[in-house]
Coordinates of C-alpha atoms in Angstrom, one line a residue:
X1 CA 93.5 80.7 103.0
X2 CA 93.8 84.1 104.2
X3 CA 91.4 85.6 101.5
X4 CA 88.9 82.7 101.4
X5 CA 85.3 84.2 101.8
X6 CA 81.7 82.2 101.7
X7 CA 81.0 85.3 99.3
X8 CA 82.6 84.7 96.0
X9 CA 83.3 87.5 95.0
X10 CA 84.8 90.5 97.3
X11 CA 87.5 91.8 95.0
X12 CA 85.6 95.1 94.7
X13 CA 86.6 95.5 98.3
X14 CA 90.0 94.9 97.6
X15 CA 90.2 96.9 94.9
X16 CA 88.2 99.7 96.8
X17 CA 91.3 99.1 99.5
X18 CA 93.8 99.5 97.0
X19 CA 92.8 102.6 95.7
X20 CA 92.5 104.0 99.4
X21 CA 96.2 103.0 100.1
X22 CA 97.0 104.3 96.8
X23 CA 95.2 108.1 97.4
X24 CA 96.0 107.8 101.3
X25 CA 99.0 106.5 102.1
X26 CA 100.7 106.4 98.6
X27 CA 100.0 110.1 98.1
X28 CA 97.7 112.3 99.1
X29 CA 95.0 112.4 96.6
X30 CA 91.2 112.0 96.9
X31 CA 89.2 108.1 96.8
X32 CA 86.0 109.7 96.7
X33 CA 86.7 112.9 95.1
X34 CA 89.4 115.5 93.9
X35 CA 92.0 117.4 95.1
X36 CA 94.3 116.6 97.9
X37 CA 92.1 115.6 100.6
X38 CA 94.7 113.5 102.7
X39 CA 96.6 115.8 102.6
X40 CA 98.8 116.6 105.7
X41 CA 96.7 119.9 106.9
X42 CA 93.6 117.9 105.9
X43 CA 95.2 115.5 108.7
X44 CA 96.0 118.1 111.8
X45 CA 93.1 120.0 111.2
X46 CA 91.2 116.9 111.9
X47 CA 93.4 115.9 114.7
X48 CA 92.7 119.4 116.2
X49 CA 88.7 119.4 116.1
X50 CA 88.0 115.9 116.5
X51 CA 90.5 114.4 118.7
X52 CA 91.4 117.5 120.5
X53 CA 88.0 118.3 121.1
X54 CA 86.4 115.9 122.5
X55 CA 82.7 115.9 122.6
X56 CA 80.9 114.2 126.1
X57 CA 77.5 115.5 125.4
X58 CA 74.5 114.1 123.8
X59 CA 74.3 112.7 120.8
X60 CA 75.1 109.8 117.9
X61 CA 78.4 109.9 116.7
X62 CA 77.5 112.0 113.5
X63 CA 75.7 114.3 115.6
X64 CA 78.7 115.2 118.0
X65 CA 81.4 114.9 114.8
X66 CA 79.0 117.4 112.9
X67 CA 79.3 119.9 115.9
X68 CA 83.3 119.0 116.4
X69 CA 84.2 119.9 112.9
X70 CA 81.7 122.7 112.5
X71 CA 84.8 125.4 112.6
X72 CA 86.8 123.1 110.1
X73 CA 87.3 123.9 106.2
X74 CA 85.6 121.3 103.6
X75 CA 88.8 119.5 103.2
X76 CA 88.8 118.2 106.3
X77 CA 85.0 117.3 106.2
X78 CA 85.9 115.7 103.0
X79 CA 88.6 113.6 104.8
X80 CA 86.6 112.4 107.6
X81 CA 83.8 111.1 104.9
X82 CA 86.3 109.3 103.2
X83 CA 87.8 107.7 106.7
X84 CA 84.3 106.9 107.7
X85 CA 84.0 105.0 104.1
X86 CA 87.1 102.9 104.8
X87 CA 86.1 102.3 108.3
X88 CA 83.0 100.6 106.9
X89 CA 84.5 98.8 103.9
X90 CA 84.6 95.6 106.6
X91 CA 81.6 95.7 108.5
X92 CA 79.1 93.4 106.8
X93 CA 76.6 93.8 109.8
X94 CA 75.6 96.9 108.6
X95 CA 73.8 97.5 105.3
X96 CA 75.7 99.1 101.8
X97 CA 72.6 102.1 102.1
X98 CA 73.0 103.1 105.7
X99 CA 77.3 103.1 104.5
X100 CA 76.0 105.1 101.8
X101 CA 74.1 107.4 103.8
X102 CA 76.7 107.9 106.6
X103 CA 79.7 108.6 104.1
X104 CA 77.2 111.2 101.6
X105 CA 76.1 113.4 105.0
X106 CA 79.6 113.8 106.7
X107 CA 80.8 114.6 103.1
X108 CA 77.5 117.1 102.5
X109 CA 78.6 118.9 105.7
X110 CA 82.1 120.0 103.2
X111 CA 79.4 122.2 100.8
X112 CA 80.7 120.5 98.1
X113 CA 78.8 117.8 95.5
X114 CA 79.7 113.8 95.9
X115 CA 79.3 112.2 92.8
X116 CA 76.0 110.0 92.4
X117 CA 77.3 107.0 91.0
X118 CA 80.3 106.8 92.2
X119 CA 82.0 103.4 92.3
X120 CA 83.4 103.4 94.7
X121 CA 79.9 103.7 97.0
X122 CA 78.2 100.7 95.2
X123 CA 76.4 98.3 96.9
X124 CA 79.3 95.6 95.9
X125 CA 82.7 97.6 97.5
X126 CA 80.0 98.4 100.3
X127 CA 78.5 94.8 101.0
X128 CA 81.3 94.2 104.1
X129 CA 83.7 90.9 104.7
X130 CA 82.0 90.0 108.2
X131 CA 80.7 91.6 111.2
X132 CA 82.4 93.9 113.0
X133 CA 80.4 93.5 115.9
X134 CA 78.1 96.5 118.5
X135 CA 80.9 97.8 119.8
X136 CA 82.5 99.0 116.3
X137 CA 79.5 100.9 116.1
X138 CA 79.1 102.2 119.7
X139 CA 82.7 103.3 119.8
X140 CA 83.2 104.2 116.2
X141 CA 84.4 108.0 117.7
X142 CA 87.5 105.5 119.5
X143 CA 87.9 103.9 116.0
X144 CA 87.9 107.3 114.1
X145 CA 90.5 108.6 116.8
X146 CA 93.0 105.7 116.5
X147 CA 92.4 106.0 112.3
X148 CA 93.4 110.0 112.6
X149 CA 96.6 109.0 114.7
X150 CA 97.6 106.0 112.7
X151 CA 97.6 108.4 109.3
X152 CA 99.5 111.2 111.4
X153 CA 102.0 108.7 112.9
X154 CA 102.7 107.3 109.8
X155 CA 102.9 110.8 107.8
X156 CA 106.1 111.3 110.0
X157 CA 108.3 108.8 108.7
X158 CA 110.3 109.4 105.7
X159 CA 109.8 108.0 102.5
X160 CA 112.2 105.2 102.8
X161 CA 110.3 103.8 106.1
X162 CA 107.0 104.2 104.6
X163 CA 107.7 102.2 101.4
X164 CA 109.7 99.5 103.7
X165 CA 106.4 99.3 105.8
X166 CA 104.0 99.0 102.6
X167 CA 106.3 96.5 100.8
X168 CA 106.2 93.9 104.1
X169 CA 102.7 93.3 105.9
X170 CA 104.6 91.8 108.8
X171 CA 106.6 95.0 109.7
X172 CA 103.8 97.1 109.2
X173 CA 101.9 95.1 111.8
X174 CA 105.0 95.5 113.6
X175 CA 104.8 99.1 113.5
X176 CA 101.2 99.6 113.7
X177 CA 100.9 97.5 116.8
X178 CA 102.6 100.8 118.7
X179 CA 100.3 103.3 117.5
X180 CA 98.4 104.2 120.8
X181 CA 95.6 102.2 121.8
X182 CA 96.3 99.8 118.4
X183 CA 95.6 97.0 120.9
X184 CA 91.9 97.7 121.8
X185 CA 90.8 98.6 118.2
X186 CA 89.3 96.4 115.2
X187 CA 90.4 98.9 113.1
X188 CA 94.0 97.5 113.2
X189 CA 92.6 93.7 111.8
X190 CA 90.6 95.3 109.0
X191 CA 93.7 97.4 108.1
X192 CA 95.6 94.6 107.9
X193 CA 93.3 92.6 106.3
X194 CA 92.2 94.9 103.5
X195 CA 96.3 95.8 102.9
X196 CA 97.6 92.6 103.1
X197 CA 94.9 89.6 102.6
X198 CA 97.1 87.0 101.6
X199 CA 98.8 87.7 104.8
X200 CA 96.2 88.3 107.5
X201 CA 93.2 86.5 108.5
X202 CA 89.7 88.6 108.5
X203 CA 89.1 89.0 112.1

């Protein structure tokens, strides 16, 4: 019953998830675009001016993660666009434009075009699975931070461990559950949920 959803039809989610674990964690390839944005220096550069640099002055999030990754290159623009996208591939609280809009600024900071009709930005893989609640969106900088060290923690692991993980939803909920501050964050359900449906409720 794991996947059952009042909405008929959320397999473009799915698919949108599979194609993210595919370019993210599978290799490190581009969802949106081209090129190797998850790439590993994609990844530390983003470690390094967002979560390294903490920002405590005024400002929305994108306001404060424009001026954090002002010094940065446009790959790692480009990667925290396409984190922000998965991030709100869930969230069904907040509408498939204002996704839209979030993921085509962050990515506009980068210099380089987005494509217009992309699929992966259609109103369909953007229309959410359930809410996510005011504090997703209040503390979206903690959910971005626990994202960046997620991907970095499980860049570190050999090949062998990272196939075991993706193979067995259970042991990568194992493992995940240790990645600092995994506990306080709803990014960990939606992870789960979006890898492994048939395993894990949508919470």
């Amino acid at each position: 019953m794991s996947r059952y959803h009042p909405n008929p039809d959320i397999n473009p989610i799915f698919k949108a998830a599979e194609r993210w674990r595919q370019q993210a964690l599978e290799s490190q390839g581009s969802v949106l675009g081209t090129g190797d944005v998850w790439s590993n220096t994609n990844v530390l550069s983003l470690k390094h001016n967002f979560v390294d640099n903490l920002d405590e002055g005024e400002g929305s999030f994108l306001e404060k993660l424009e001026r954090q990754l002002s010094p940065a290159d446009s790959g790692t623009k480009q990667l925290a666009a396409e984190m922000n996208w998965f991030m709100l591939l869930c969230p069904s609280s907040i509408s498939a434009r204002n996704k839209r809009e979030t993921v085509r600024t962050i990515w506009s900071w980068s210099g380089m075009p987005l494509p217009e009709d992309s699929p992966w930005l259609s109103d369909e893989v953007l229309a959410g699975i359930g809410s996510a609640g005011t504090a997703f969106n209040t503390q979206r900088w903690r959910e971005l931070r626990f994202f960046i060290t997620f991907i970095e923690g499980f860049r570190a692991l050999d090949l062998a461990a990272r196939q075991t993980l993706l193979s067995d939803g259970w042991k990568f909920a194992e493992w995940i559950n240790d990645v600092p501050d995994a506990g306080s964050r709803q990014l960990r359900h939606m992870i789960l949920h979006l890898m492994f449906p048939d395993d894990f409720e949508r919470i």
